[in-house]
mmCIF file of C-alpha atoms in Angstrom:
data_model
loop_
_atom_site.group_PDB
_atom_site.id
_atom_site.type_symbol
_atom_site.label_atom_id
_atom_site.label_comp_id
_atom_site.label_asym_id
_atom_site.label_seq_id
_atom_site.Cartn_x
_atom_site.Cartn_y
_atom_site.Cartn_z
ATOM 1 C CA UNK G 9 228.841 138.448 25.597
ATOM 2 C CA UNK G 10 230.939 135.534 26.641
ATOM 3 C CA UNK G 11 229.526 131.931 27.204
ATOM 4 C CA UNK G 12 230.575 132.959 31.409
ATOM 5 C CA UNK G 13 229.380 135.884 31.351
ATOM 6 C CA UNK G 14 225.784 133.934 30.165
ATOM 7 C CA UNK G 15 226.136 131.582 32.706
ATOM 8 C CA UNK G 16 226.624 134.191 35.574
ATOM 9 C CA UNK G 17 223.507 136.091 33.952
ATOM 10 C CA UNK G 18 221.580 133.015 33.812
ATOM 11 C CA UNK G 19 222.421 131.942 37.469
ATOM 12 C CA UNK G 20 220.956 135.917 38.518
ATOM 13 C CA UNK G 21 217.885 135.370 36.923
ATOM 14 C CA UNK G 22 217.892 131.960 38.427
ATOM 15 C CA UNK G 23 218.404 133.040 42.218
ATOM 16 C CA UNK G 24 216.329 136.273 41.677
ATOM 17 C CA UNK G 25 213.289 133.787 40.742
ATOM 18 C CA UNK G 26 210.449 134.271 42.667
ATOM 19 C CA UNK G 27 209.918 130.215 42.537
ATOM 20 C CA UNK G 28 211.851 127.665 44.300
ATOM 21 C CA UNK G 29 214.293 126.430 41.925
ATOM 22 C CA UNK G 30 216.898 122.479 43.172
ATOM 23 C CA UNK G 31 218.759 120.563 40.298
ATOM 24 C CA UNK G 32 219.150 117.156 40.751
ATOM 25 C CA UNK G 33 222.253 115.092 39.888
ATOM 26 C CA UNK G 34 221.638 111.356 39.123
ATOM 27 C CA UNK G 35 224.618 109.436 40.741
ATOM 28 C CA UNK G 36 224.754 106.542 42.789
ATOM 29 C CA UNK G 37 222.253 105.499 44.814
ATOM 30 C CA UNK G 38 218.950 107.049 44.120
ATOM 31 C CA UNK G 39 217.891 108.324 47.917
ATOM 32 C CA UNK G 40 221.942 109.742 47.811
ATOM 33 C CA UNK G 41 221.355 111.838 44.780
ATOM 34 C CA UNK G 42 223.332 115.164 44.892
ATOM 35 C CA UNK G 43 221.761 118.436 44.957
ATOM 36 C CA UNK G 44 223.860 120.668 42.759
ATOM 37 C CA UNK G 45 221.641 123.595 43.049
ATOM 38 C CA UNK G 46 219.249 125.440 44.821
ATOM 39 C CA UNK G 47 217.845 129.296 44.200
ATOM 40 C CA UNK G 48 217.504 131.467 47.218
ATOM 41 C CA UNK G 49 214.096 131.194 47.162
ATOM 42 C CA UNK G 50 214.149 127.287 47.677
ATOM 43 C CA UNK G 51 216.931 128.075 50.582
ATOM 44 C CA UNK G 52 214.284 130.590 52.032
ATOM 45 C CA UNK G 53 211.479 127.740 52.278
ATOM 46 C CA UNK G 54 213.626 124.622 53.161
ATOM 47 C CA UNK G 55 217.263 124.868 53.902
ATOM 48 C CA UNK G 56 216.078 124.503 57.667
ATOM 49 C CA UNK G 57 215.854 120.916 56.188
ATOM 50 C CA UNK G 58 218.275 120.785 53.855
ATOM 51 C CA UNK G 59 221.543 122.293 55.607
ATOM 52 C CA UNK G 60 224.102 123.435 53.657
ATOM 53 C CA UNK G 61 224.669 123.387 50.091
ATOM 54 C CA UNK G 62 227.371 120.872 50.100
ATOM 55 C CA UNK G 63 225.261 117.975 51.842
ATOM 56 C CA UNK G 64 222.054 117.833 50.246
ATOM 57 C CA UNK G 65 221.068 115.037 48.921
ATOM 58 C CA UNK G 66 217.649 113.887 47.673
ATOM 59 C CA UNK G 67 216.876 112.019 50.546
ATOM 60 C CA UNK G 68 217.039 115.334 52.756
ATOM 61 C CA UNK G 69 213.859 116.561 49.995
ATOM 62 C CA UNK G 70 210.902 115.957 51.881
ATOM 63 C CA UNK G 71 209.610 112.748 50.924
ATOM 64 C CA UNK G 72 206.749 113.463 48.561
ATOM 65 C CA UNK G 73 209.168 115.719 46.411
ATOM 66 C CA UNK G 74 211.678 112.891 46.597
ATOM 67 C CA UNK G 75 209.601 110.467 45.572
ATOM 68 C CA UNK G 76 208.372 112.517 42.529
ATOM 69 C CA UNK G 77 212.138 113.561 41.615
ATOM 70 C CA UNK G 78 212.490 109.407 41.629
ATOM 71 C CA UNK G 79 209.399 109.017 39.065
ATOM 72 C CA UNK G 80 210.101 111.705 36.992
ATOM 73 C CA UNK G 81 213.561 109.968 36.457
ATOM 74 C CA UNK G 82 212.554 106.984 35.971
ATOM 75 C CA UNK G 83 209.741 108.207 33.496
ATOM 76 C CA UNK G 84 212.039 109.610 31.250
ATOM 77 C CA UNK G 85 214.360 106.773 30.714
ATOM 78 C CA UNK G 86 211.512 104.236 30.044
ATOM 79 C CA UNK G 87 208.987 106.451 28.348
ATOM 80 C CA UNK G 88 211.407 109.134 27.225
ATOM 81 C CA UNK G 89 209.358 111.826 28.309
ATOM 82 C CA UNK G 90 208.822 115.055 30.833
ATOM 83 C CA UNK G 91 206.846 113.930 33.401
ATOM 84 C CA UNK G 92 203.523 115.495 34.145
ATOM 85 C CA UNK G 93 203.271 118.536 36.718
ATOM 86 C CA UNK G 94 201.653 117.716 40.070
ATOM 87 C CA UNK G 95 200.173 119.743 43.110
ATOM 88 C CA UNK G 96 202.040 119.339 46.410
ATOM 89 C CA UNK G 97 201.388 120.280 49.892
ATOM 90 C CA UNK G 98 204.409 120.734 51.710
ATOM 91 C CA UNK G 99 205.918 122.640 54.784
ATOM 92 C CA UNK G 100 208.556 124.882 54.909
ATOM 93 C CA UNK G 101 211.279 125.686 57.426
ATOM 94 C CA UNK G 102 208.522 127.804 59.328
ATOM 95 C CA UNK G 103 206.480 124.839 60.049
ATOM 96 C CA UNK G 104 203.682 126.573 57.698
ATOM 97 C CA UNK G 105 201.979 124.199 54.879
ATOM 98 C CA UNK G 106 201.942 125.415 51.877
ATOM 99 C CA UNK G 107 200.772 124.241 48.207
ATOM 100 C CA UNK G 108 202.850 124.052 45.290
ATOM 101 C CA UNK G 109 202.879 123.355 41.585
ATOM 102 C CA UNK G 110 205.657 121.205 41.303
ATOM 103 C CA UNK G 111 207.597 120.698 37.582
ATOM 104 C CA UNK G 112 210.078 118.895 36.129
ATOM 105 C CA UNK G 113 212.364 119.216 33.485
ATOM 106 C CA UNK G 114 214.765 115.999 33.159
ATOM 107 C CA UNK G 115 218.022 116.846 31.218
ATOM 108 C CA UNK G 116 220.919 113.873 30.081
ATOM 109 C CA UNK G 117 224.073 115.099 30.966
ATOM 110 C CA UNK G 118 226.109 115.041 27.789
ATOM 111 C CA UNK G 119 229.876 114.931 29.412
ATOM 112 C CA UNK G 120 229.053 112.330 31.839
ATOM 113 C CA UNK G 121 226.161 109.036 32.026
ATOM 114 C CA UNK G 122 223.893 111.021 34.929
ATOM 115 C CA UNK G 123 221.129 113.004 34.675
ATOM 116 C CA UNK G 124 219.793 116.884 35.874
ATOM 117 C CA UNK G 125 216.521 116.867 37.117
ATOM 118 C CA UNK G 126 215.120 120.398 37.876
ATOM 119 C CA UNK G 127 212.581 120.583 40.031
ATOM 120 C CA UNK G 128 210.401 123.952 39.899
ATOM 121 C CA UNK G 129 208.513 124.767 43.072
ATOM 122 C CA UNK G 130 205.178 127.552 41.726
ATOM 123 C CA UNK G 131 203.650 128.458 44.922
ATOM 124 C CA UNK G 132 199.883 128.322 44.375
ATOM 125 C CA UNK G 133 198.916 128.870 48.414
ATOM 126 C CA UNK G 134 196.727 131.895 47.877
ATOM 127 C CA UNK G 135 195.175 130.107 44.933
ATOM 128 C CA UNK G 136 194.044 127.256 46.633
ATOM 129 C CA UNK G 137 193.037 129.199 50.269
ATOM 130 C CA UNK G 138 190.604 130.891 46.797
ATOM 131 C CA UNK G 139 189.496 127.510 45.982
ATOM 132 C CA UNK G 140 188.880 126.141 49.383
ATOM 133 C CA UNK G 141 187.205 129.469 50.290
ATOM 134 C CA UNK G 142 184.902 129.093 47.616
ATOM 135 C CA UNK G 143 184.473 125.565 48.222
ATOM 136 C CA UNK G 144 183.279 126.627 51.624
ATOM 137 C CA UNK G 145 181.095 128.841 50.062
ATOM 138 C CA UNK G 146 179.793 126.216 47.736
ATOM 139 C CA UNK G 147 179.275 123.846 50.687
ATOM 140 C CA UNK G 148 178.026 126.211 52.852
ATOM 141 C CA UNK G 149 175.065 127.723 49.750
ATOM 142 C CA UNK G 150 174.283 123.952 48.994
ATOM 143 C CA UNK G 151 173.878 123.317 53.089
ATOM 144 C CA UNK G 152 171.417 126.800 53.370
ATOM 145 C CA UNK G 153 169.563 125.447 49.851
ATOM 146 C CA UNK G 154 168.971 122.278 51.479
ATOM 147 C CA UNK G 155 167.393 123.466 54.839
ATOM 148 C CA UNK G 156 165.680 126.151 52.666
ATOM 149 C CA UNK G 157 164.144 123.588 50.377
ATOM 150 C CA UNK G 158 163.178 121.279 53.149
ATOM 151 C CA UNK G 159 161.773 124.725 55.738
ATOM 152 C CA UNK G 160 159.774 125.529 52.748
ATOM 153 C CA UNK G 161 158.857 121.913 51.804
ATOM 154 C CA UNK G 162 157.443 121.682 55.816
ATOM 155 C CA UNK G 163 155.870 125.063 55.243
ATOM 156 C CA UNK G 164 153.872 123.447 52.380
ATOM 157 C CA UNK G 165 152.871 120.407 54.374
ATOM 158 C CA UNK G 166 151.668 122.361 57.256
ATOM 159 C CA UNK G 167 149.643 125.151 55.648
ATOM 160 C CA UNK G 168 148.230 121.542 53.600
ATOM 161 C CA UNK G 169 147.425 120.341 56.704
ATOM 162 C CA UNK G 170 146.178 123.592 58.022
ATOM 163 C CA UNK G 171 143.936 124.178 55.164
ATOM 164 C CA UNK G 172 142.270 120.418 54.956
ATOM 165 C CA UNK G 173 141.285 121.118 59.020
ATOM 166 C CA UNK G 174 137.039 121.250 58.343
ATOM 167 C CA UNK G 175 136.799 124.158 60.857
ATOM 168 C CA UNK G 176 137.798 127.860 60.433
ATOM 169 C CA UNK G 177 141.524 128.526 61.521
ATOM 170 C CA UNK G 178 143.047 132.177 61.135
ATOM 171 C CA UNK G 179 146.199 133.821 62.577
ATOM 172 C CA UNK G 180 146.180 137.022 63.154
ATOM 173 C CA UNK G 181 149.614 139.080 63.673
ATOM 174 C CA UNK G 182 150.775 141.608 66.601
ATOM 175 C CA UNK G 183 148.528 144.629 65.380
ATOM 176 C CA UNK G 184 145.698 142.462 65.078
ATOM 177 C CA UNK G 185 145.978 141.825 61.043
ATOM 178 C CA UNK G 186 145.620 138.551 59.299
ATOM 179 C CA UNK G 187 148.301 136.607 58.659
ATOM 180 C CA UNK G 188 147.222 133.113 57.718
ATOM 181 C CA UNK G 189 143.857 131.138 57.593
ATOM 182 C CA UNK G 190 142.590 127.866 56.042
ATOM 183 C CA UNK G 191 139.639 127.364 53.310
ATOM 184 C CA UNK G 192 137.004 126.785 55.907
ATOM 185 C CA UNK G 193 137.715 129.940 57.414
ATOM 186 C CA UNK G 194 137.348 131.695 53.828
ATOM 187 C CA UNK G 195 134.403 129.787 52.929
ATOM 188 C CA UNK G 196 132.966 131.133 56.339
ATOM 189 C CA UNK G 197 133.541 134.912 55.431
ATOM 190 C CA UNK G 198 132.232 134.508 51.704
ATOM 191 C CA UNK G 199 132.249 132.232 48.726
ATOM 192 C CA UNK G 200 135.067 134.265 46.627
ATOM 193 C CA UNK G 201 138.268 133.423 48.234
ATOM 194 C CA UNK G 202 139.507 136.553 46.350
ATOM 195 C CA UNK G 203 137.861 138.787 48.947
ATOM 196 C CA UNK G 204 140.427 137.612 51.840
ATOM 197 C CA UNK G 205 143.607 138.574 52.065
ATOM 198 C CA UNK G 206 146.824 139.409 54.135
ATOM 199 C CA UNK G 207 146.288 142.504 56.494
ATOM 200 C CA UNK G 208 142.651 142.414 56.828
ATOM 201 C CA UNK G 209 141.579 143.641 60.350
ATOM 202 C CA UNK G 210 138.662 141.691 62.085
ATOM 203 C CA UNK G 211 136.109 145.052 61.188
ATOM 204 C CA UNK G 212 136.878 144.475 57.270
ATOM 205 C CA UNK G 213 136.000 140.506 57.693
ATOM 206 C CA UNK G 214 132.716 141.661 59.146
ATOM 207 C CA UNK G 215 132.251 144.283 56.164
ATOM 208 C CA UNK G 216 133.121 141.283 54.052
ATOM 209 C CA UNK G 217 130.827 138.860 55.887
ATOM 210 C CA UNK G 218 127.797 140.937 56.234
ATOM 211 C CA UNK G 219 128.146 142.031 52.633
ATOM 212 C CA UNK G 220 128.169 138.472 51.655
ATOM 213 C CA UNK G 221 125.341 137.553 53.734
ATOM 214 C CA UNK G 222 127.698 134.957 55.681
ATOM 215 C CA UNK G 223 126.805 136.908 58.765
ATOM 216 C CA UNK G 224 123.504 137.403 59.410
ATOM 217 C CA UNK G 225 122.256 138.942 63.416
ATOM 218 C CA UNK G 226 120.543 142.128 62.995
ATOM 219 C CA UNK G 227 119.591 141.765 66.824
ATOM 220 C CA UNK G 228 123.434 141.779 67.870
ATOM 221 C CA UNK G 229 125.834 144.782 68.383
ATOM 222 C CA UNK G 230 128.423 144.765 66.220
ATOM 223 C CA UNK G 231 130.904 144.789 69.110
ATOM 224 C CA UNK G 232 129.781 141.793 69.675
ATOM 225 C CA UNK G 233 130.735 140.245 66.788
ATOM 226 C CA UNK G 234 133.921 142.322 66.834
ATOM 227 C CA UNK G 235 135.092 140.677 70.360
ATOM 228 C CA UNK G 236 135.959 137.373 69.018
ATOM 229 C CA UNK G 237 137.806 138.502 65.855
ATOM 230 C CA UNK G 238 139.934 141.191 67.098
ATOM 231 C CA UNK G 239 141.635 139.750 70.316
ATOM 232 C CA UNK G 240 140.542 142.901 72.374
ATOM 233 C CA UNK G 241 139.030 141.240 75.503
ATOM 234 C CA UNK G 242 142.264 139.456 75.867
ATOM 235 C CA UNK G 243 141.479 138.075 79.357
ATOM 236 C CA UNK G 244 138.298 136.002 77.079
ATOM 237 C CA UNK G 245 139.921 132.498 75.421
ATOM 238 C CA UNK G 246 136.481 130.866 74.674
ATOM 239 C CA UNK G 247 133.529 132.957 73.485
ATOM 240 C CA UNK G 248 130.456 131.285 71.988
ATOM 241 C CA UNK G 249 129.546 133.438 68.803
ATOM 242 C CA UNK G 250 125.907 132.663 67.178
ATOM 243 C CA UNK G 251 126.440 134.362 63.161
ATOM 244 C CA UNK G 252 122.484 133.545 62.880
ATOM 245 C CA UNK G 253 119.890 131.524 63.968
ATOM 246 C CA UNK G 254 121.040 127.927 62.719
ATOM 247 C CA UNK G 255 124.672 128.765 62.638
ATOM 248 C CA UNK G 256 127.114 128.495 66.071
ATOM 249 C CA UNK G 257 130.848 128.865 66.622
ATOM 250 C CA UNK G 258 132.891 128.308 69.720
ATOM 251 C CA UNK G 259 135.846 130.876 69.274
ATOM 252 C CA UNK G 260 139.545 129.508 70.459
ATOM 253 C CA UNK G 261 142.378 132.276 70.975
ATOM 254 C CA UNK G 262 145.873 131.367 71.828
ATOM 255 C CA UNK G 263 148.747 133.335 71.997
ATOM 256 C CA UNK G 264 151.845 132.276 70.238
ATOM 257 C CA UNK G 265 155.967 132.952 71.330
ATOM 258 C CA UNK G 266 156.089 135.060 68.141
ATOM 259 C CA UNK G 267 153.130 136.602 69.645
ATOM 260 C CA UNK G 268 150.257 136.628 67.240
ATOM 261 C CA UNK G 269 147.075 135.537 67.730
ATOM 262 C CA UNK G 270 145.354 132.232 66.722
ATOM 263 C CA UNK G 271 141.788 131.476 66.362
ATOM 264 C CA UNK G 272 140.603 128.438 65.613
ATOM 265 C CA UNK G 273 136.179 128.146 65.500
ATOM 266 C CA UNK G 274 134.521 125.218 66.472
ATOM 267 C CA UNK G 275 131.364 124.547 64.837
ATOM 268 C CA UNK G 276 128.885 123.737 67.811
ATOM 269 C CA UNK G 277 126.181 124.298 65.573
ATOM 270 C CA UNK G 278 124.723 120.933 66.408
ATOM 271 C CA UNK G 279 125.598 120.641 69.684
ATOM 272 C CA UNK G 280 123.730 123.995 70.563
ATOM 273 C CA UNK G 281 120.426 122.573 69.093
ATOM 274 C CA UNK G 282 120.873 119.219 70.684
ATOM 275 C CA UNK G 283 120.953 121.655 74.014
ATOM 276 C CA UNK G 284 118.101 123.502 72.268
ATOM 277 C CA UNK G 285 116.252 120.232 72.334
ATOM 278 C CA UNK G 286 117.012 119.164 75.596
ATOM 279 C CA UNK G 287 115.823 122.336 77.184
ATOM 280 C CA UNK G 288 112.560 122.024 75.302
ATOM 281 C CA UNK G 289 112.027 118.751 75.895
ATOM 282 C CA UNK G 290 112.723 119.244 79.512
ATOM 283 C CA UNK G 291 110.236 122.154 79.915
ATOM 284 C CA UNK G 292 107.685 119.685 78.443
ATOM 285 C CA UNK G 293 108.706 117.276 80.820
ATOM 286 C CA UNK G 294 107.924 119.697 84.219
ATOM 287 C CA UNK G 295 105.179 120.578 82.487
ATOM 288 C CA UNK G 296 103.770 117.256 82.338
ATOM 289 C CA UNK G 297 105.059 116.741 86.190
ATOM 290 C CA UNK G 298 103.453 119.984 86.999
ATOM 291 C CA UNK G 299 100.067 118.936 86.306
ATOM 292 C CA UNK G 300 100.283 116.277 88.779
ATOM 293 C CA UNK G 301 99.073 118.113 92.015
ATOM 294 C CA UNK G 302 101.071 114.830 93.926
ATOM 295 C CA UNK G 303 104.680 115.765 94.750
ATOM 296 C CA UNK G 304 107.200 113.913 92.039
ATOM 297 C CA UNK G 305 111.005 113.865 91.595
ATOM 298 C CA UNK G 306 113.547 112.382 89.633
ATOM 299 C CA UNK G 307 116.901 111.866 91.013
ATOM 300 C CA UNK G 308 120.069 110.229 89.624
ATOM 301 C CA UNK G 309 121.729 107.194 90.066
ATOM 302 C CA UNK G 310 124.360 109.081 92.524
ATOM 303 C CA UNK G 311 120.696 111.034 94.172
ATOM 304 C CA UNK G 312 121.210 114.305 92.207
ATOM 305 C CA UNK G 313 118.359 116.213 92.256
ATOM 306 C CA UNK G 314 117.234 115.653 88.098
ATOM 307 C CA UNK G 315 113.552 116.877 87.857
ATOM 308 C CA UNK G 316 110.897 117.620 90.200
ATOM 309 C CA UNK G 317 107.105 119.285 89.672
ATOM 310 C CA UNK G 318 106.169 122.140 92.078
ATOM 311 C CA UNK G 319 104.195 120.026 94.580
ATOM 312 C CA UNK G 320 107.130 118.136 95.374
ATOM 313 C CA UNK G 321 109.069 121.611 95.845
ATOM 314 C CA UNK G 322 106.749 123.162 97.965
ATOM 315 C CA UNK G 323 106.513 119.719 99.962
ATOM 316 C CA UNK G 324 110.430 120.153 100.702
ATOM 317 C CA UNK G 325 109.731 124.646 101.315
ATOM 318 C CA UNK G 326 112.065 125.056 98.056
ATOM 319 C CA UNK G 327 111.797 127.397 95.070
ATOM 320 C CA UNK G 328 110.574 125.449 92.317
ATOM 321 C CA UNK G 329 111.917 127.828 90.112
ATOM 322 C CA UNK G 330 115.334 127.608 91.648
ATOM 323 C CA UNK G 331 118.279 126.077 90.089
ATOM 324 C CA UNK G 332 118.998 123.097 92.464
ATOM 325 C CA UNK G 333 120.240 120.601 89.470
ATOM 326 C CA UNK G 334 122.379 118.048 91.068
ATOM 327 C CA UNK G 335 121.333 119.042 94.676
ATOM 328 C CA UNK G 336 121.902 115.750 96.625
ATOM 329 C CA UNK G 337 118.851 114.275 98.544
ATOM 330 C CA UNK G 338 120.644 114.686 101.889
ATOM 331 C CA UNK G 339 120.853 118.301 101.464
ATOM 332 C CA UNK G 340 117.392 118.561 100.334
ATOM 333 C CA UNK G 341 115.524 116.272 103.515
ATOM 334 C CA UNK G 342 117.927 118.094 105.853
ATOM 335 C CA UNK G 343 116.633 121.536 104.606
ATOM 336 C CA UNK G 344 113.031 119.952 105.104
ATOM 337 C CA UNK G 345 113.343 118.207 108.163
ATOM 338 C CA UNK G 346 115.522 121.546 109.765
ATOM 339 C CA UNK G 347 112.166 123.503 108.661
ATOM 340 C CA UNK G 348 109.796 121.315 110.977
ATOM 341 C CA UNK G 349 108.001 120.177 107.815
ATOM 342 C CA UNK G 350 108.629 116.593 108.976
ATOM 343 C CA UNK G 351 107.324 115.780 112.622
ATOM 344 C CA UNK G 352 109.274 112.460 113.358
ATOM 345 C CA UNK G 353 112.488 114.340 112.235
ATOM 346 C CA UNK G 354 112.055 116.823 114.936
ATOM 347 C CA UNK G 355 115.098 117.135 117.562
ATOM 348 C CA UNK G 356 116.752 113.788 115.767
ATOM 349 C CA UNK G 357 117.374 115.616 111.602
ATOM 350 C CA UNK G 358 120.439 113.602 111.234
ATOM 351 C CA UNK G 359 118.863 109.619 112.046
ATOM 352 C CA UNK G 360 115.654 110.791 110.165
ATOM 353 C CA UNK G 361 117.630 111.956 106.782
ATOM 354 C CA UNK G 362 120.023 108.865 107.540
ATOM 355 C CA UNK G 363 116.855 106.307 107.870
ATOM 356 C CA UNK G 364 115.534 107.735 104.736
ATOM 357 C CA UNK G 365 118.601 107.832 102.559
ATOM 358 C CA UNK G 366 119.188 104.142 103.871
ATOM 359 C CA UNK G 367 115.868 103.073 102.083
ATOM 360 C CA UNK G 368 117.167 105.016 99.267
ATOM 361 C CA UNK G 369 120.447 103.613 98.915
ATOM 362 C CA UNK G 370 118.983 99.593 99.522
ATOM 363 C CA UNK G 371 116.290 100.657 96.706
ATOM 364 C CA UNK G 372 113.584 99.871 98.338
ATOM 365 C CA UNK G 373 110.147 100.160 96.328
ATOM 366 C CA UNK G 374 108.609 102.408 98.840
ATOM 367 C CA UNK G 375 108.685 104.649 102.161
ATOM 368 C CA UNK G 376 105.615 105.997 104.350
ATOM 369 C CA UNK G 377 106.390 109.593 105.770
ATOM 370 C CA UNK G 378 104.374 111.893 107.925
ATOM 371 C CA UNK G 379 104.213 115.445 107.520
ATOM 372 C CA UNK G 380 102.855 118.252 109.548
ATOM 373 C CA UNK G 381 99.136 117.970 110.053
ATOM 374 C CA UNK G 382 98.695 114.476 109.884
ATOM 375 C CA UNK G 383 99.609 114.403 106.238
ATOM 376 C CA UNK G 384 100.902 110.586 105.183
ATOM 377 C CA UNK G 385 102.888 110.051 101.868
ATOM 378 C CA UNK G 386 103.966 107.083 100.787
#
């Protein structure tokens, strides 16, 4: 084979490359730098900017190939070397970007001082849409890592928080199954947290609790101990629950937009004996009244009926059983003085109550009244 029939065969490979292919020529002015050659595929992806064959020039490159043509030049004559091959993202004739690996090789032309630069254009486009994909994908699993670190980090704090509340909290879920509760509300079913678990209906807590001895009411149905657990009387928010003798709840339930079920109990342990007390100590206290046979009340600083002995109810024709706590004093003289009960109140109900209620109100020590049959109290 001849030496032109290796160059023609070496120019077919050349233009039948699959990678952009420009030589260089180093003449005259640097930006003015021929181009002696180009490969079809370099033609396909810039000879919109190039024009034809006979006017490029380097300065018709775009500028960041240019400018690398320029240092790779220059490299070799002061360090005598190839330069190193760089990543470029440049657009084509279509207006579409794409990215390149772009190589020199730098050549001394031995008939004349210039030098051939060849410029090799790999197109690495799919490569790097791979590498930004999956940089996506990195970004995007570190981004979900990070909200699923910090979800489960609040998750922690809460159910902390949740479980340090003193009272029993549970949730239970749609069918009525337990979902979540705190320590308290453990320690309230039994003393081996072991025993509770997820999906526990509110029957198998009372097994639990009874069989534990936490739940103690022989005299109760067990419907009625049911009731507050289970959510079935869903009309009922607050029910007062007694699980023995010295031992009350107040049950909460509130529905939740997922729609299950909290309850939250209430200890009212010691509020229902201070109630306890106060009953008691009020029953000794109209007892004691009682067993004056003069009439005596006690009303509040606003003249709510308070406490009164059955003398002073029959005196004013009520029931002294009846529930009249907080009854004002007008309503109780009108009733009186409506029945005929007091004489000088006859025909005139509303002066008399008013004359009386003025006293009241101007706290004076004392008032005479007259009641039917000549009877005078003071």
């Amino acid at each position: 084979m001849s030496v032109g029939d290796t160059h023609l065969l070496l120019l077919e490979f050349l233009d039948g490359n699959q990678d952009a292919l420009v030589v260089v020529k180093t003449a005259g002015d640097g930006q003015a730098w021929p181009v002696v050659y180009a490969n079809d595929a370099f033609d396909r992806i810039f000879a919109g900017e190039l024009g034809p064959l006979p006017s490029k020039t380097l300065d018709r490159l775009p500028d960041a190939v240019a400018t690398y043509a320029l240092e790779a030049a220059r490299h070799y004559s002061e360090l005598g070397g190839q330069r190193p091959n760089v990543e470029m993202e440049l657009k084509g004739q279509d207006g579409s970007s794409r990215w390149f690996t772009v190589s020199t090789l730098v050549k001394p032309d031995d008939n004349t001082r210039n030098t051939l630069i060849l410029l090799s254009f790999l197109d690495i486009s799919a490569h790097k849409a791979a590498e930004l994909a999956m940089a996506d994908r990195d970004g995007a699993l570190a981004e979900a890592a990070h909200w699923k670190a910090r979800y489960a980090a609040n998750q922690d704090r809460f159910l902390a928080v949740m479980d340090a509340y003193p009272e029993p909290i549970a949730v239970f879920d749609r069918e009525d199954r337990l979902a979540f509760w705190n320590r308290a509300f453990s320690s309230t079913v039994t003393d081996d947290p072991a025993d509770i678990h997820e999906g526990l209906g509110a029957a198998e807590i009372l097994r639990i609790a009874t069989q534990t001895g936490k739940f103690k009411s022989p005299s109760a149905p067990e419907r009625q101990w049911l009731t507050p657990l289970d959510g079935s009387n869903k009309r009922q928010s607050i029910v007062d629950l007694a699980l023995s003798e010295n031992r009350h709840y107040r049950v909460l339930h509130s529905q939740t937009s997922m729609d299950d079920r909290v309850v939250m109990c209430l200890d009212t342990t010691a509020m229902v004996a201070q109630r306890e007390k106060a009953k008691k100590e009020r029953a000794r206290l109209v007892a004691a009244l009682n067993a004056s046979p003069d009439p005596i009340v006690i009303y509040d600083e606003n003249l709510g009926l308070i406490c009164w002995n059955k003398a002073y109810a029959e005196l004013n024709i009520f029931d002294p059983d009846a529930d009249l706590e907080g009854v004002h004093l007008k309503d109780v003289l009108m009733n009186s003085a409506k029945s005929g009960r007091y004489p000088e109140a006859i025909g005139c109900e509303d002066e008399w109550v008013d004359g009386i209620l003025s006293a009241a109100n101007q706290q004076l020590p004392w008032e005479d009244v007259v009641l039917q049959g000549d009877r005078y109290y003071r």
